[in-house]
Amino acid sequence: QVQLVESGGGPVQAGGSLRLSCAASGRTFTTYTGGWFRQAPGKEREFVAGIPWIGSGTYYADSVNGRFTISRDNAKNTLYLQMNSLKPEDTAVYYCAATRIIVSRDRHEYDHWGQGTQVTVSS
């Protein structure tokens, strides 16, 4: 019952920054863990970042840790991904997702997905 819509993707140069947004509607988003995944051509969809609905902890894939920051504004039912120091290997379609599981890096544990937004990093 949760609908998710990503925005903010586009072309950026290596070393640049981009902020993705995910607007949620439907069932109360504050009761869901929010996550970001990405999928490059020919590759499996991989976990990027997660933020629980309980507690204050966040967690990241090793490949983006220290460069990306996940956050949420529950009053606005919105999830964010701030991406800094972007690299060409960050190029992918980025998806936001939601799960009732507090800590999850597994795409199969996420029940709701956005349509994706393309991020292209050029050198």
mmCIF file of N, CA and C in Angstrom:
data_model
loop_
_atom_site.group_PDB
_atom_site.id
_atom_site.type_symbol
_atom_site.label_atom_id
_atom_site.label_comp_id
_atom_site.label_asym_id
_atom_site.label_seq_id
_atom_site.Cartn_x
_atom_site.Cartn_y
_atom_site.Cartn_z
ATOM 1 N N GLN A 1 0.814 -1.218 0.000
ATOM 2 C CA GLN A 1 0.000 0.000 0.000
ATOM 3 C C GLN A 1 0.850 1.271 0.000
ATOM 4 N N VAL A 2 2.167 1.112 0.042
ATOM 5 C CA VAL A 2 3.076 2.247 -0.010
ATOM 6 C C VAL A 2 3.503 2.464 -1.453
ATOM 7 N N GLN A 3 3.313 3.665 -1.936
ATOM 8 C CA GLN A 3 3.767 4.045 -3.263
ATOM 9 C C GLN A 3 4.976 4.966 -3.138
ATOM 10 N N LEU A 4 5.997 4.704 -3.946
ATOM 11 C CA LEU A 4 7.245 5.438 -3.866
ATOM 12 C C LEU A 4 7.603 6.005 -5.238
ATOM 13 N N VAL A 5 8.030 7.257 -5.266
ATOM 14 C CA VAL A 5 8.413 7.912 -6.509
ATOM 15 C C VAL A 5 9.736 8.628 -6.310
ATOM 16 N N GLU A 6 10.760 8.219 -7.070
ATOM 17 C CA GLU A 6 12.075 8.838 -6.983
ATOM 18 C C GLU A 6 12.165 10.053 -7.902
ATOM 19 N N SER A 7 13.058 10.959 -7.540
ATOM 20 C CA SER A 7 13.369 12.098 -8.383
ATOM 21 C C SER A 7 14.773 12.587 -8.044
ATOM 22 N N GLY A 8 15.328 13.428 -8.897
ATOM 23 C CA GLY A 8 16.620 14.031 -8.632
ATOM 24 C C GLY A 8 17.778 13.447 -9.408
ATOM 25 N N GLY A 9 17.545 12.390 -10.159
ATOM 26 C CA GLY A 9 18.609 11.801 -10.946
ATOM 27 C C GLY A 9 18.955 12.653 -12.155
ATOM 28 N N GLY A 10 20.064 12.305 -12.799
ATOM 29 C CA GLY A 10 20.497 13.030 -13.972
ATOM 30 C C GLY A 10 21.977 12.848 -14.207
ATOM 31 N N PRO A 11 22.522 13.562 -15.186
ATOM 32 C CA PRO A 11 23.955 13.478 -15.483
ATOM 33 C C PRO A 11 24.773 14.397 -14.592
ATOM 34 N N VAL A 12 25.891 13.889 -14.103
ATOM 35 C CA VAL A 12 26.809 14.677 -13.285
ATOM 36 C C VAL A 12 28.237 14.304 -13.642
ATOM 37 N N GLN A 13 29.163 15.199 -13.361
ATOM 38 C CA GLN A 13 30.569 14.920 -13.592
ATOM 39 C C GLN A 13 31.180 14.218 -12.386
ATOM 40 N N ALA A 14 32.206 13.433 -12.634
ATOM 41 C CA ALA A 14 32.917 12.769 -11.550
ATOM 42 C C ALA A 14 33.382 13.790 -10.516
ATOM 43 N N GLY A 15 33.210 13.439 -9.249
ATOM 44 C CA GLY A 15 33.549 14.349 -8.169
ATOM 45 C C GLY A 15 32.408 15.244 -7.738
ATOM 46 N N GLY A 16 31.339 15.251 -8.505
ATOM 47 C CA GLY A 16 30.203 16.084 -8.202
ATOM 48 C C GLY A 16 29.256 15.456 -7.204
ATOM 49 N N SER A 17 28.164 16.155 -6.950
ATOM 50 C CA SER A 17 27.181 15.723 -5.968
ATOM 51 C C SER A 17 25.785 15.728 -6.562
ATOM 52 N N LEU A 18 24.929 14.919 -5.971
ATOM 53 C CA LEU A 18 23.546 14.820 -6.398
ATOM 54 C C LEU A 18 22.717 14.375 -5.205
ATOM 55 N N ARG A 19 21.504 14.881 -5.104
ATOM 56 C CA ARG A 19 20.601 14.438 -4.051
ATOM 57 C C ARG A 19 19.353 13.833 -4.660
ATOM 58 N N LEU A 20 19.094 12.595 -4.308
ATOM 59 C CA LEU A 20 17.898 11.904 -4.754
ATOM 60 C C LEU A 20 16.814 12.013 -3.688
ATOM 61 N N SER A 21 15.584 12.115 -4.133
ATOM 62 C CA SER A 21 14.447 12.157 -3.233
ATOM 63 C C SER A 21 13.486 11.032 -3.565
ATOM 64 N N CYS A 22 12.783 10.572 -2.565
ATOM 65 C CA CYS A 22 11.789 9.518 -2.727
ATOM 66 C C CYS A 22 10.552 9.922 -1.954
ATOM 67 N N ALA A 23 9.508 10.270 -2.668
ATOM 68 C CA ALA A 23 8.259 10.682 -2.045
ATOM 69 C C ALA A 23 7.359 9.473 -1.842
ATOM 70 N N ALA A 24 6.879 9.311 -0.625
ATOM 71 C CA ALA A 24 6.040 8.174 -0.274
ATOM 72 C C ALA A 24 4.596 8.608 -0.061
ATOM 73 N N SER A 25 3.687 7.743 -0.435
ATOM 74 C CA SER A 25 2.272 7.973 -0.191
ATOM 75 C C SER A 25 1.603 6.644 0.135
ATOM 76 N N GLY A 26 0.354 6.709 0.548
ATOM 77 C CA GLY A 26 -0.360 5.503 0.906
ATOM 78 C C GLY A 26 -0.227 5.187 2.387
ATOM 79 N N ARG A 27 0.071 3.932 2.679
ATOM 80 C CA ARG A 27 0.219 3.510 4.058
ATOM 81 C C ARG A 27 1.319 4.290 4.760
ATOM 82 N N THR A 28 1.176 4.487 6.043
ATOM 83 C CA THR A 28 2.088 5.318 6.814
ATOM 84 C C THR A 28 3.537 4.892 6.625
ATOM 85 N N PHE A 29 4.332 5.788 6.038
ATOM 86 C CA PHE A 29 5.721 5.487 5.727
ATOM 87 C C PHE A 29 6.590 5.440 6.966
ATOM 88 N N THR A 30 6.179 6.126 8.013
ATOM 89 C CA THR A 30 6.981 6.180 9.225
ATOM 90 C C THR A 30 7.146 4.817 9.888
ATOM 91 N N THR A 31 6.334 3.843 9.522
ATOM 92 C CA THR A 31 6.438 2.504 10.089
ATOM 93 C C THR A 31 7.313 1.580 9.243
ATOM 94 N N TYR A 32 7.946 2.098 8.205
ATOM 95 C CA TYR A 32 8.769 1.312 7.303
ATOM 96 C C TYR A 32 10.229 1.753 7.341
ATOM 97 N N THR A 33 11.114 0.781 7.212
ATOM 98 C CA THR A 33 12.507 1.077 6.937
ATOM 99 C C THR A 33 12.632 1.528 5.482
ATOM 100 N N GLY A 34 13.405 2.561 5.250
ATOM 101 C CA GLY A 34 13.650 3.039 3.901
ATOM 102 C C GLY A 34 15.007 2.590 3.406
ATOM 103 N N GLY A 35 15.078 2.243 2.143
ATOM 104 C CA GLY A 35 16.339 1.798 1.570
ATOM 105 C C GLY A 35 16.549 2.337 0.170
ATOM 106 N N TRP A 36 17.803 2.389 -0.226
ATOM 107 C CA TRP A 36 18.181 2.733 -1.596
ATOM 108 C C TRP A 36 18.972 1.580 -2.199
ATOM 109 N N PHE A 37 18.635 1.230 -3.424
ATOM 110 C CA PHE A 37 19.341 0.225 -4.199
ATOM 111 C C PHE A 37 19.725 0.827 -5.539
ATOM 112 N N ARG A 38 20.645 0.165 -6.237
ATOM 113 C CA ARG A 38 20.996 0.617 -7.578
ATOM 114 C C ARG A 38 21.286 -0.578 -8.465
ATOM 115 N N GLN A 39 21.099 -0.377 -9.756
ATOM 116 C CA GLN A 39 21.333 -1.436 -10.714
ATOM 117 C C GLN A 39 21.972 -0.859 -11.969
ATOM 118 N N ALA A 40 23.172 -1.322 -12.269
ATOM 119 C CA ALA A 40 23.879 -0.938 -13.475
ATOM 120 C C ALA A 40 23.588 -1.962 -14.571
ATOM 121 N N PRO A 41 23.752 -1.574 -15.834
ATOM 122 C CA PRO A 41 23.492 -2.516 -16.931
ATOM 123 C C PRO A 41 24.306 -3.799 -16.792
ATOM 124 N N GLY A 42 23.635 -4.930 -16.902
ATOM 125 C CA GLY A 42 24.299 -6.211 -16.825
ATOM 126 C C GLY A 42 24.674 -6.659 -15.431
ATOM 127 N N LYS A 43 24.284 -5.904 -14.419
ATOM 128 C CA LYS A 43 24.628 -6.250 -13.048
ATOM 129 C C LYS A 43 23.378 -6.455 -12.200
ATOM 130 N N GLU A 44 23.567 -7.144 -11.093
ATOM 131 C CA GLU A 44 22.484 -7.399 -10.154
ATOM 132 C C GLU A 44 22.147 -6.130 -9.380
ATOM 133 N N ARG A 45 20.886 -6.000 -9.017
ATOM 134 C CA ARG A 45 20.497 -4.878 -8.176
ATOM 135 C C ARG A 45 21.158 -5.015 -6.808
ATOM 136 N N GLU A 46 21.833 -3.965 -6.371
ATOM 137 C CA GLU A 46 22.609 -4.038 -5.144
ATOM 138 C C GLU A 46 22.163 -3.006 -4.119
ATOM 139 N N PHE A 47 22.346 -3.360 -2.877
ATOM 140 C CA PHE A 47 22.013 -2.481 -1.768
ATOM 141 C C PHE A 47 22.968 -1.304 -1.708
ATOM 142 N N VAL A 48 22.428 -0.137 -1.388
ATOM 143 C CA VAL A 48 23.232 1.073 -1.247
ATOM 144 C C VAL A 48 23.200 1.604 0.186
ATOM 145 N N ALA A 49 22.002 1.816 0.728
ATOM 146 C CA ALA A 49 21.879 2.411 2.054
ATOM 147 C C ALA A 49 20.521 2.099 2.654
ATOM 148 N N GLY A 50 20.453 2.085 3.983
ATOM 149 C CA GLY A 50 19.202 1.848 4.674
ATOM 150 C C GLY A 50 19.072 2.715 5.906
ATOM 151 N N ILE A 51 17.842 3.022 6.268
ATOM 152 C CA ILE A 51 17.567 3.803 7.468
ATOM 153 C C ILE A 51 16.333 3.222 8.148
ATOM 154 N N PRO A 52 16.480 2.748 9.389
ATOM 155 C CA PRO A 52 15.378 2.069 10.069
ATOM 156 C C PRO A 52 14.263 3.015 10.493
ATOM 157 N N TRP A 53 13.103 2.423 10.780
ATOM 158 C CA TRP A 53 11.999 3.210 11.323
ATOM 159 C C TRP A 53 12.040 3.236 12.844
ATOM 160 N N ILE A 54 12.905 2.397 13.409
ATOM 161 C CA ILE A 54 13.143 2.386 14.844
ATOM 162 C C ILE A 54 14.613 2.690 15.086
ATOM 163 N N GLY A 55 14.894 3.595 16.008
ATOM 164 C CA GLY A 55 16.259 3.955 16.313
ATOM 165 C C GLY A 55 16.798 5.001 15.358
ATOM 166 N N SER A 56 18.065 5.308 15.521
ATOM 167 C CA SER A 56 18.689 6.373 14.756
ATOM 168 C C SER A 56 19.807 5.894 13.837
ATOM 169 N N GLY A 57 20.049 4.596 13.777
ATOM 170 C CA GLY A 57 21.157 4.080 13.000
ATOM 171 C C GLY A 57 20.879 4.042 11.506
ATOM 172 N N THR A 58 21.937 4.219 10.732
ATOM 173 C CA THR A 58 21.890 4.052 9.291
ATOM 174 C C THR A 58 22.992 3.087 8.890
ATOM 175 N N TYR A 59 22.870 2.496 7.710
ATOM 176 C CA TYR A 59 23.865 1.539 7.284
ATOM 177 C C TYR A 59 24.031 1.610 5.771
ATOM 178 N N TYR A 60 25.252 1.290 5.305
ATOM 179 C CA TYR A 60 25.632 1.526 3.927
ATOM 180 C C TYR A 60 26.422 0.365 3.346
ATOM 181 N N ALA A 61 26.385 0.262 2.028
ATOM 182 C CA ALA A 61 27.297 -0.622 1.334
ATOM 183 C C ALA A 61 28.709 -0.064 1.452
ATOM 184 N N ASP A 62 29.694 -0.947 1.502
ATOM 185 C CA ASP A 62 31.077 -0.508 1.628
ATOM 186 C C ASP A 62 31.497 0.412 0.486
ATOM 187 N N SER A 63 30.939 0.200 -0.691
ATOM 188 C CA SER A 63 31.334 0.957 -1.864
ATOM 189 C C SER A 63 30.933 2.430 -1.800
ATOM 190 N N VAL A 64 29.961 2.763 -0.954
ATOM 191 C CA VAL A 64 29.487 4.145 -0.871
ATOM 192 C C VAL A 64 29.679 4.754 0.505
ATOM 193 N N ASN A 65 30.072 3.962 1.467
ATOM 194 C CA ASN A 65 30.241 4.451 2.831
ATOM 195 C C ASN A 65 31.238 5.608 2.878
ATOM 196 N N GLY A 66 30.830 6.692 3.513
ATOM 197 C CA GLY A 66 31.658 7.880 3.594
ATOM 198 C C GLY A 66 31.386 8.885 2.502
ATOM 199 N N ARG A 67 30.711 8.470 1.441
ATOM 200 C CA ARG A 67 30.381 9.367 0.336
ATOM 201 C C ARG A 67 28.893 9.667 0.246
ATOM 202 N N PHE A 68 28.067 8.687 0.586
ATOM 203 C CA PHE A 68 26.619 8.831 0.497
ATOM 204 C C PHE A 68 26.019 8.942 1.894
ATOM 205 N N THR A 69 24.915 9.662 1.991
ATOM 206 C CA THR A 69 24.201 9.793 3.248
ATOM 207 C C THR A 69 22.709 9.602 3.013
ATOM 208 N N ILE A 70 22.121 8.667 3.734
ATOM 209 C CA ILE A 70 20.681 8.456 3.661
ATOM 210 C C ILE A 70 20.015 9.188 4.818
ATOM 211 N N SER A 71 18.859 9.768 4.556
ATOM 212 C CA SER A 71 18.109 10.459 5.592
ATOM 213 C C SER A 71 16.627 10.391 5.258
ATOM 214 N N ARG A 72 15.808 10.788 6.210
ATOM 215 C CA ARG A 72 14.368 10.803 5.971
ATOM 216 C C ARG A 72 13.730 11.937 6.726
ATOM 217 N N ASP A 73 12.654 12.436 6.180
ATOM 218 C CA ASP A 73 11.835 13.440 6.825
ATOM 219 C C ASP A 73 10.445 12.834 6.945
ATOM 220 N N ASN A 74 10.147 12.289 8.103
ATOM 221 C CA ASN A 74 8.886 11.586 8.279
ATOM 222 C C ASN A 74 7.677 12.514 8.201
ATOM 223 N N ALA A 75 7.856 13.761 8.589
ATOM 224 C CA ALA A 75 6.767 14.724 8.493
ATOM 225 C C ALA A 75 6.358 14.950 7.045
ATOM 226 N N LYS A 76 7.312 14.793 6.125
ATOM 227 C CA LYS A 76 7.048 14.969 4.700
ATOM 228 C C LYS A 76 6.941 13.645 3.952
ATOM 229 N N ASN A 77 7.057 12.532 4.668
ATOM 230 C CA ASN A 77 7.018 11.204 4.047
ATOM 231 C C ASN A 77 8.010 11.105 2.887
ATOM 232 N N THR A 78 9.219 11.554 3.133
ATOM 233 C CA THR A 78 10.222 11.608 2.078
ATOM 234 C C THR A 78 11.537 10.997 2.540
ATOM 235 N N LEU A 79 12.137 10.225 1.655
ATOM 236 C CA LEU A 79 13.437 9.613 1.858
ATOM 237 C C LEU A 79 14.443 10.297 0.935
ATOM 238 N N TYR A 80 15.674 10.465 1.401
ATOM 239 C CA TYR A 80 16.700 11.150 0.620
ATOM 240 C C TYR A 80 17.966 10.315 0.530
ATOM 241 N N LEU A 81 18.708 10.549 -0.535
ATOM 242 C CA LEU A 81 20.052 10.007 -0.652
ATOM 243 C C LEU A 81 20.962 11.115 -1.166
ATOM 244 N N GLN A 82 21.818 11.621 -0.303
ATOM 245 C CA GLN A 82 22.804 12.612 -0.695
ATOM 246 C C GLN A 82 24.049 11.886 -1.171
ATOM 247 N N MET A 83 24.458 12.144 -2.404
ATOM 248 C CA MET A 83 25.597 11.472 -3.009
ATOM 249 C C MET A 83 26.683 12.495 -3.300
ATOM 250 N N ASN A 84 27.839 12.305 -2.696
ATOM 251 C CA ASN A 84 28.985 13.181 -2.890
ATOM 252 C C ASN A 84 30.154 12.399 -3.480
ATOM 253 N N SER A 85 31.119 13.127 -4.015
ATOM 254 C CA SER A 85 32.317 12.513 -4.590
ATOM 255 C C SER A 85 31.959 11.384 -5.551
ATOM 256 N N LEU A 86 31.050 11.663 -6.435
ATOM 257 C CA LEU A 86 30.551 10.636 -7.341
ATOM 258 C C LEU A 86 31.633 10.137 -8.290
ATOM 259 N N LYS A 87 31.563 8.851 -8.578
ATOM 260 C CA LYS A 87 32.496 8.177 -9.468
ATOM 261 C C LYS A 87 31.744 7.579 -10.644
ATOM 262 N N PRO A 88 32.419 7.365 -11.770
ATOM 263 C CA PRO A 88 31.749 6.733 -12.906
ATOM 264 C C PRO A 88 31.105 5.397 -12.557
ATOM 265 N N GLU A 89 31.705 4.646 -11.647
ATOM 266 C CA GLU A 89 31.140 3.366 -11.255
ATOM 267 C C GLU A 89 29.862 3.487 -10.430
ATOM 268 N N ASP A 90 29.491 4.700 -10.052
ATOM 269 C CA ASP A 90 28.214 4.929 -9.392
ATOM 270 C C ASP A 90 27.063 5.010 -10.391
ATOM 271 N N THR A 91 27.380 5.038 -11.666
ATOM 272 C CA THR A 91 26.358 5.114 -12.699
ATOM 273 C C THR A 91 25.421 3.918 -12.608
ATOM 274 N N ALA A 92 24.134 4.192 -12.494
ATOM 275 C CA ALA A 92 23.140 3.132 -12.344
ATOM 276 C C ALA A 92 21.756 3.753 -12.284
ATOM 277 N N VAL A 93 20.751 2.902 -12.350
ATOM 278 C CA VAL A 93 19.404 3.312 -12.002
ATOM 279 C C VAL A 93 19.258 3.126 -10.499
ATOM 280 N N TYR A 94 18.840 4.161 -9.816
ATOM 281 C CA TYR A 94 18.691 4.126 -8.371
ATOM 282 C C TYR A 94 17.225 3.979 -8.001
ATOM 283 N N TYR A 95 16.966 3.067 -7.077
ATOM 284 C CA TYR A 95 15.613 2.771 -6.624
ATOM 285 C C TYR A 95 15.484 3.003 -5.127
ATOM 286 N N CYS A 96 14.387 3.584 -4.713
ATOM 287 C CA CYS A 96 14.076 3.587 -3.296
ATOM 288 C C CYS A 96 13.119 2.436 -3.016
ATOM 289 N N ALA A 97 13.140 1.958 -1.789
ATOM 290 C CA ALA A 97 12.349 0.804 -1.418
ATOM 291 C C ALA A 97 11.992 0.869 0.058
ATOM 292 N N ALA A 98 11.015 0.062 0.455
ATOM 293 C CA ALA A 98 10.561 0.056 1.840
ATOM 294 C C ALA A 98 10.316 -1.362 2.321
ATOM 295 N N THR A 99 10.602 -1.591 3.595
ATOM 296 C CA THR A 99 10.387 -2.884 4.229
ATOM 297 C C THR A 99 10.025 -2.684 5.687
ATOM 298 N N ARG A 100 9.339 -3.654 6.261
ATOM 299 C CA ARG A 100 9.031 -3.609 7.688
ATOM 300 C C ARG A 100 10.191 -4.138 8.527
ATOM 301 N N ILE A 101 11.170 -4.744 7.886
ATOM 302 C CA ILE A 101 12.339 -5.245 8.585
ATOM 303 C C ILE A 101 13.232 -4.077 8.987
ATOM 304 N N ILE A 102 13.678 -4.072 10.227
ATOM 305 C CA ILE A 102 14.407 -2.922 10.752
ATOM 306 C C ILE A 102 15.759 -2.742 10.074
ATOM 307 N N VAL A 103 16.503 -3.822 9.899
ATOM 308 C CA VAL A 103 17.801 -3.768 9.245
ATOM 309 C C VAL A 103 17.820 -4.805 8.130
ATOM 310 N N SER A 104 17.944 -4.349 6.894
ATOM 311 C CA SER A 104 17.953 -5.259 5.765
ATOM 312 C C SER A 104 18.788 -4.706 4.628
ATOM 313 N N ARG A 105 19.668 -5.565 4.074
ATOM 314 C CA ARG A 105 20.448 -5.248 2.889
ATOM 315 C C ARG A 105 20.039 -6.121 1.711
ATOM 316 N N ASP A 106 19.012 -6.917 1.907
ATOM 317 C CA ASP A 106 18.566 -7.900 0.932
ATOM 318 C C ASP A 106 17.385 -7.368 0.136
ATOM 319 N N ARG A 107 17.541 -7.267 -1.168
ATOM 320 C CA ARG A 107 16.467 -6.742 -2.013
ATOM 321 C C ARG A 107 15.191 -7.571 -1.925
ATOM 322 N N HIS A 108 15.323 -8.846 -1.615
ATOM 323 C CA HIS A 108 14.164 -9.720 -1.531
ATOM 324 C C HIS A 108 13.323 -9.457 -0.285
ATOM 325 N N GLU A 109 13.851 -8.717 0.659
ATOM 326 C CA GLU A 109 13.125 -8.397 1.876
ATOM 327 C C GLU A 109 12.380 -7.070 1.789
ATOM 328 N N TYR A 110 12.530 -6.382 0.671
ATOM 329 C CA TYR A 110 11.838 -5.114 0.465
ATOM 330 C C TYR A 110 10.572 -5.352 -0.349
ATOM 331 N N ASP A 111 9.466 -4.832 0.141
ATOM 332 C CA ASP A 111 8.155 -5.129 -0.422
ATOM 333 C C ASP A 111 7.636 -4.058 -1.376
ATOM 334 N N HIS A 112 8.155 -2.854 -1.270
ATOM 335 C CA HIS A 112 7.668 -1.741 -2.065
ATOM 336 C C HIS A 112 8.834 -1.053 -2.753
ATOM 337 N N TRP A 113 8.619 -0.703 -4.018
ATOM 338 C CA TRP A 113 9.682 -0.133 -4.841
ATOM 339 C C TRP A 113 9.202 1.043 -5.657
ATOM 340 N N GLY A 114 10.105 2.006 -5.845
ATOM 341 C CA GLY A 114 9.853 3.089 -6.772
ATOM 342 C C GLY A 114 10.187 2.667 -8.187
ATOM 343 N N GLN A 115 9.993 3.574 -9.122
ATOM 344 C CA GLN A 115 10.209 3.264 -10.539
ATOM 345 C C GLN A 115 11.661 3.406 -10.972
ATOM 346 N N GLY A 116 12.474 4.033 -10.152
ATOM 347 C CA GLY A 116 13.875 4.219 -10.454
ATOM 348 C C GLY A 116 14.167 5.563 -11.093
ATOM 349 N N THR A 117 15.372 6.053 -10.859
ATOM 350 C CA THR A 117 15.835 7.287 -11.480
ATOM 351 C C THR A 117 17.284 7.101 -11.913
ATOM 352 N N GLN A 118 17.599 7.519 -13.124
ATOM 353 C CA GLN A 118 18.916 7.288 -13.700
ATOM 354 C C GLN A 118 19.929 8.296 -13.184
ATOM 355 N N VAL A 119 21.076 7.785 -12.758
ATOM 356 C CA VAL A 119 22.217 8.614 -12.384
ATOM 357 C C VAL A 119 23.374 8.233 -13.291
ATOM 358 N N THR A 120 23.913 9.198 -14.013
ATOM 359 C CA THR A 120 25.016 8.947 -14.926
ATOM 360 C C THR A 120 26.183 9.854 -14.558
ATOM 361 N N VAL A 121 27.301 9.241 -14.195
ATOM 362 C CA VAL A 121 28.487 9.982 -13.778
ATOM 363 C C VAL A 121 29.540 9.862 -14.868
ATOM 364 N N SER A 122 29.948 10.987 -15.414
ATOM 365 C CA SER A 122 30.925 11.008 -16.487
ATOM 366 C C SER A 122 32.259 11.538 -15.991
ATOM 367 N N SER A 123 33.327 11.099 -16.642
ATOM 368 C CA SER A 123 34.667 11.563 -16.311
ATOM 369 C C SER A 123 35.155 12.609 -17.290
#
